[in-house]
Amino acid sequence: MNYKEAGPTTKIALCAANYVGHEIASFVAHYPFKIEFAATCHTDDSIYEKEIASVCDAASIECFRNVNVNEASFIDLLKQRGIDIVILAWWPTIVKTAALSAVNIGWINHHNSLLPHNRGKHPYYWSIVENRPYGVTLHLIDENIDEGQILIQKELPVSIMDTGESIYGSSIRAIIQLFKDFYPRIVSGDIQPIDRSEEPGSFHWAREIEEHSCIDLDAQYKAIELINIIRARTFTNGNSAYF
């Protein structure tokens, strides 16, 4: 994946889902550079799937709806259109090898962690309970989860008064702004990947959060450990720590 090949004639497609995808689609639709097409996700059952399509329609951007990026028909579309870069904006499914290799340059993903820290799911939770740096990252994707080359990232502060909800909310705002600031460089090809491969990172599966946030009433915790579990799992309308 050679980003030196990117430039004013780069063919870009957008795969957008959920709130972040809608915000990114709205920005890209009004940017002077015209993307080749957009796609919504077959697993996106939020109100934003329809709204993303409406944004594209208003801007005369072709939009393929309810797409599975790993299906042969979409892979053929990428090849037929000669797509160079696909931007994944809060895309909820994993992109497999055949789709990855169907574009000329690469796929760019949004991730709300300071990679290589907190790869995988629920980075806001693990940042608090493991005392790891938190932030947002735009990165290339490969066959491994959140291991592709980093393009740009921003660290976000986390205080003892923060909850999982508060840092998640700040990361959503930050990653949208990070993309807006960086998009002109994507279009122009002015991109130099950041090498953080030597730094120790972390990874967690989605299933790990339930076991870790179950408080054992017979166990001993340091006060800060217990407080961190509780605040990391605190969301107004979400699941909490439990016993």
GROMACS .gro file of C-alpha atoms in nm:
model
  243
    1MET     CA    1   0.000   0.000   0.000
    2ASN     CA    2   0.186   0.303  -0.126
    3TYR     CA    3   0.031   0.634  -0.031
    4LYS     CA    4   0.277   0.821  -0.245
    5GLU     CA    5   0.059   0.710  -0.535
    6ALA     CA    6  -0.236   0.913  -0.407
    7GLY     CA    7  -0.313   1.253  -0.552
    8PRO     CA    8  -0.576   1.473  -0.718
    9THR     CA    9  -0.689   1.187  -0.946
   10THR     CA   10  -0.725   0.940  -0.659
   11LYS     CA   11  -1.052   0.746  -0.668
   12ILE     CA   12  -1.207   0.737  -0.322
   13ALA     CA   13  -1.510   0.546  -0.198
   14LEU     CA   14  -1.680   0.589   0.139
   15CYS     CA   15  -1.832   0.315   0.354
   16ALA     CA   16  -2.032   0.490   0.626
   17ALA     CA   17  -2.247   0.373   0.917
   18ASN     CA   18  -2.411   0.511   1.231
   19TYR     CA   19  -2.367   0.865   1.364
   20VAL     CA   20  -1.997   0.904   1.284
   21GLY     CA   21  -2.054   0.774   0.933
   22HIS     CA   22  -2.332   1.027   0.881
   23GLU     CA   23  -2.112   1.315   0.997
   24ILE     CA   24  -1.825   1.202   0.774
   25ALA     CA   25  -2.058   1.154   0.477
   26SER     CA   26  -2.202   1.504   0.527
   27PHE     CA   27  -1.852   1.652   0.529
   28VAL     CA   28  -1.726   1.457   0.229
   29ALA     CA   29  -2.042   1.533   0.030
   30HIS     CA   30  -1.974   1.909   0.051
   31TYR     CA   31  -1.598   1.888   0.002
   32PRO     CA   32  -1.475   2.010  -0.341
   33PHE     CA   33  -1.318   1.670  -0.418
   34LYS     CA   34  -1.582   1.434  -0.561
   35ILE     CA   35  -1.577   1.077  -0.433
   36GLU     CA   36  -1.663   0.788  -0.665
   37PHE     CA   37  -1.946   0.645  -0.455
   38ALA     CA   38  -2.065   0.574  -0.100
   39ALA     CA   39  -2.209   0.264   0.066
   40THR     CA   40  -2.418   0.196   0.375
   41CYS     CA   41  -2.385  -0.121   0.582
   42HIS     CA   42  -2.619  -0.419   0.580
   43THR     CA   43  -2.592  -0.444   0.961
   44ASP     CA   44  -2.659  -0.075   1.030
   45ASP     CA   45  -3.012  -0.070   1.170
   46SER     CA   46  -2.983   0.285   1.305
   47ILE     CA   47  -3.168   0.588   1.171
   48TYR     CA   48  -2.843   0.698   1.010
   49GLU     CA   49  -2.844   0.440   0.732
   50LYS     CA   50  -3.128   0.621   0.557
   51GLU     CA   51  -2.984   0.963   0.641
   52ILE     CA   52  -2.646   0.876   0.490
   53ALA     CA   53  -2.821   0.774   0.171
   54SER     CA   54  -3.017   1.103   0.172
   55VAL     CA   55  -2.698   1.307   0.213
   56CYS     CA   56  -2.545   1.129  -0.085
   57ASP     CA   57  -2.858   1.172  -0.296
   58ALA     CA   58  -2.868   1.546  -0.226
   59ALA     CA   59  -2.504   1.577  -0.335
   60SER     CA   60  -2.552   1.357  -0.644
   61ILE     CA   61  -2.320   1.092  -0.503
   62GLU     CA   62  -2.401   0.737  -0.603
   63CYS     CA   63  -2.489   0.537  -0.291
   64PHE     CA   64  -2.510   0.160  -0.263
   65ARG     CA   65  -2.727   0.066   0.033
   66ASN     CA   66  -2.712  -0.223   0.280
   67VAL     CA   67  -2.379  -0.346   0.149
   68ASN     CA   68  -2.167  -0.637   0.269
   69VAL     CA   69  -1.815  -0.531   0.167
   70ASN     CA   70  -1.697  -0.892   0.159
   71GLU     CA   71  -1.950  -1.005  -0.099
   72ALA     CA   72  -1.821  -1.079  -0.449
   73SER     CA   73  -2.050  -0.819  -0.606
   74PHE     CA   74  -1.901  -0.535  -0.400
   75ILE     CA   75  -1.546  -0.658  -0.451
   76ASP     CA   76  -1.610  -0.662  -0.827
   77LEU     CA   77  -1.747  -0.307  -0.803
   78LEU     CA   78  -1.426  -0.186  -0.637
   79LYS     CA   79  -1.218  -0.342  -0.912
   80GLN     CA   80  -1.439  -0.223  -1.197
   81ARG     CA   81  -1.434   0.135  -1.071
   82GLY     CA   82  -1.058   0.126  -1.008
   83ILE     CA   83  -1.098   0.245  -0.649
   84ASP     CA   84  -0.774   0.356  -0.485
   85ILE     CA   85  -0.887   0.429  -0.128
   86VAL     CA   86  -1.189   0.322   0.074
   87ILE     CA   87  -1.269   0.524   0.385
   88LEU     CA   88  -1.440   0.328   0.662
   89ALA     CA   89  -1.644   0.562   0.880
   90TRP     CA   90  -1.760   0.367   1.186
   91TRP     CA   91  -1.807   0.056   0.972
   92PRO     CA   92  -1.924  -0.225   1.203
   93THR     CA   93  -1.800  -0.533   1.013
   94ILE     CA   94  -1.453  -0.676   0.951
   95VAL     CA   95  -1.309  -0.635   0.601
   96LYS     CA   96  -1.155  -0.959   0.476
   97THR     CA   97  -0.854  -1.021   0.255
   98ALA     CA   98  -1.033  -1.037  -0.080
   99ALA     CA   99  -1.189  -0.695  -0.027
  100LEU     CA  100  -0.868  -0.547   0.111
  101SER     CA  101  -0.677  -0.648  -0.201
  102ALA     CA  102  -0.947  -0.516  -0.438
  103VAL     CA  103  -0.832  -0.153  -0.409
  104ASN     CA  104  -0.514   0.003  -0.543
  105ILE     CA  105  -0.386   0.182  -0.234
  106GLY     CA  106  -0.571   0.086   0.085
  107TRP     CA  107  -0.855   0.118   0.333
  108ILE     CA  108  -0.858   0.389   0.602
  109ASN     CA  109  -1.037   0.321   0.930
  110HIS     CA  110  -1.151   0.536   1.223
  111HIS     CA  111  -1.072   0.393   1.568
  112ASN     CA  112  -1.142   0.557   1.902
  113SER     CA  113  -0.822   0.461   2.077
  114LEU     CA  114  -0.461   0.575   2.073
  115LEU     CA  115  -0.323   0.278   1.880
  116PRO     CA  116  -0.146   0.051   1.949
  117HIS     CA  117  -0.316   0.090   2.289
  118ASN     CA  118  -0.665  -0.058   2.326
  119ARG     CA  119  -0.695  -0.241   1.999
  120GLY     CA  120  -1.026  -0.423   1.960
  121LYS     CA  121  -1.348  -0.347   2.144
  122HIS     CA  122  -1.449  -0.106   2.422
  123PRO     CA  123  -1.126   0.100   2.427
  124TYR     CA  124  -1.281   0.362   2.657
  125TYR     CA  125  -1.327   0.097   2.929
  126TRP     CA  126  -0.980  -0.052   2.909
  127SER     CA  127  -0.814   0.288   2.895
  128ILE     CA  128  -0.955   0.367   3.240
  129VAL     CA  129  -0.913   0.031   3.414
  130GLU     CA  130  -0.565  -0.033   3.271
  131ASN     CA  131  -0.452   0.331   3.297
  132ARG     CA  132  -0.355   0.346   2.931
  133PRO     CA  133  -0.334   0.655   2.709
  134TYR     CA  134  -0.657   0.737   2.529
  135GLY     CA  135  -0.722   0.907   2.199
  136VAL     CA  136  -0.837   0.866   1.840
  137THR     CA  137  -0.662   0.727   1.535
  138LEU     CA  138  -0.695   0.709   1.158
  139HIS     CA  139  -0.509   0.404   1.030
  140LEU     CA  140  -0.474   0.165   0.743
  141ILE     CA  141  -0.635  -0.173   0.789
  142ASP     CA  142  -0.490  -0.514   0.716
  143GLU     CA  143  -0.587  -0.872   0.797
  144ASN     CA  144  -0.523  -0.817   1.169
  145ILE     CA  145  -0.753  -0.620   1.398
  146ASP     CA  146  -0.642  -0.257   1.438
  147GLU     CA  147  -0.281  -0.337   1.346
  148GLY     CA  148  -0.244  -0.144   1.020
  149GLN     CA  149  -0.010   0.151   0.981
  150ILE     CA  150  -0.111   0.464   1.170
  151LEU     CA  151  -0.177   0.773   0.959
  152ILE     CA  152  -0.264   1.032   1.223
  153GLN     CA  153  -0.382   1.033   1.582
  154LYS     CA  154  -0.460   1.262   1.870
  155GLU     CA  155  -0.425   1.187   2.240
  156LEU     CA  156  -0.715   1.291   2.464
  157PRO     CA  157  -0.690   1.371   2.835
  158VAL     CA  158  -0.858   1.143   3.089
  159SER     CA  159  -0.914   1.259   3.447
  160ILE     CA  160  -1.029   1.077   3.761
  161MET     CA  161  -1.369   1.243   3.714
  162ASP     CA  162  -1.422   1.093   3.369
  163THR     CA  163  -1.650   0.798   3.300
  164GLY     CA  164  -1.660   0.558   3.009
  165GLU     CA  165  -1.943   0.768   2.869
  166SER     CA  166  -1.761   1.099   2.895
  167ILE     CA  167  -1.440   0.986   2.725
  168TYR     CA  168  -1.636   0.792   2.462
  169GLY     CA  169  -1.831   1.109   2.384
  170SER     CA  170  -1.515   1.319   2.361
  171SER     CA  171  -1.356   1.061   2.133
  172ILE     CA  172  -1.651   1.069   1.892
  173ARG     CA  173  -1.623   1.445   1.859
  174ALA     CA  174  -1.245   1.425   1.828
  175ILE     CA  175  -1.235   1.156   1.560
  176ILE     CA  176  -1.482   1.343   1.340
  177GLN     CA  177  -1.271   1.658   1.367
  178LEU     CA  178  -0.948   1.463   1.313
  179PHE     CA  179  -1.086   1.327   0.987
  180LYS     CA  180  -1.201   1.670   0.870
  181ASP     CA  181  -0.857   1.816   0.942
  182PHE     CA  182  -0.677   1.528   0.773
  183TYR     CA  183  -0.902   1.474   0.470
  184PRO     CA  184  -0.723   1.729   0.246
  185ARG     CA  185  -0.405   1.526   0.295
  186ILE     CA  186  -0.586   1.204   0.202
  187VAL     CA  187  -0.708   1.365  -0.119
  188SER     CA  188  -0.369   1.515  -0.208
  189GLY     CA  189  -0.166   1.208  -0.110
  190ASP     CA  190   0.032   1.403   0.148
  191ILE     CA  191   0.048   1.111   0.390
  192GLN     CA  192   0.341   0.967   0.583
  193PRO     CA  193   0.243   0.671   0.803
  194ILE     CA  194   0.359   0.684   1.166
  195ASP     CA  195   0.566   0.391   1.287
  196ARG     CA  196   0.467   0.287   1.640
  197SER     CA  197   0.527  -0.083   1.583
  198GLU     CA  198   0.790  -0.102   1.859
  199GLU     CA  199   0.556   0.034   2.126
  200PRO     CA  200   0.379  -0.214   2.356
  201GLY     CA  201   0.007  -0.209   2.292
  202SER     CA  202  -0.299  -0.397   2.413
  203PHE     CA  203  -0.596  -0.584   2.271
  204HIS     CA  204  -0.935  -0.690   2.407
  205TRP     CA  205  -1.224  -0.890   2.265
  206ALA     CA  206  -1.582  -0.769   2.303
  207ARG     CA  207  -1.668  -1.049   2.547
  208GLU     CA  208  -1.400  -0.950   2.800
  209ILE     CA  209  -1.580  -0.644   2.936
  210GLU     CA  210  -1.863  -0.842   3.101
  211GLU     CA  211  -1.634  -1.064   3.305
  212HIS     CA  212  -1.399  -0.784   3.403
  213SER     CA  213  -1.676  -0.548   3.518
  214CYS     CA  214  -1.839  -0.811   3.740
  215ILE     CA  215  -1.747  -0.711   4.096
  216ASP     CA  216  -1.657  -1.006   4.318
  217LEU     CA  217  -1.801  -0.923   4.661
  218ASP     CA  218  -1.554  -1.159   4.830
  219ALA     CA  219  -1.245  -1.024   4.655
  220GLN     CA  220  -1.010  -0.750   4.771
  221TYR     CA  221  -0.969  -0.441   4.554
  222LYS     CA  222  -0.767  -0.127   4.592
  223ALA     CA  223  -1.011   0.162   4.615
  224ILE     CA  224  -0.890   0.308   4.286
  225GLU     CA  225  -0.935  -0.026   4.109
  226LEU     CA  226  -1.297  -0.053   4.218
  227ILE     CA  227  -1.372   0.311   4.137
  228ASN     CA  228  -1.215   0.270   3.792
  229ILE     CA  229  -1.428  -0.035   3.709
  230ILE     CA  230  -1.744   0.148   3.813
  231ARG     CA  231  -1.671   0.472   3.630
  232ALA     CA  232  -1.536   0.299   3.319
  233ARG     CA  233  -1.865   0.112   3.280
  234THR     CA  234  -2.086   0.412   3.361
  235PHE     CA  235  -2.318   0.515   3.077
  236THR     CA  236  -2.650   0.697   3.112
  237ASN     CA  237  -2.840   0.443   2.903
  238GLY     CA  238  -2.598   0.150   2.902
  239ASN     CA  239  -2.490  -0.147   3.105
  240SER     CA  240  -2.303  -0.082   3.429
  241ALA     CA  241  -2.062  -0.271   3.651
  242TYR     CA  242  -2.251  -0.536   3.844
  243PHE     CA  243  -2.222  -0.808   4.107
   0.00000   0.00000   0.00000
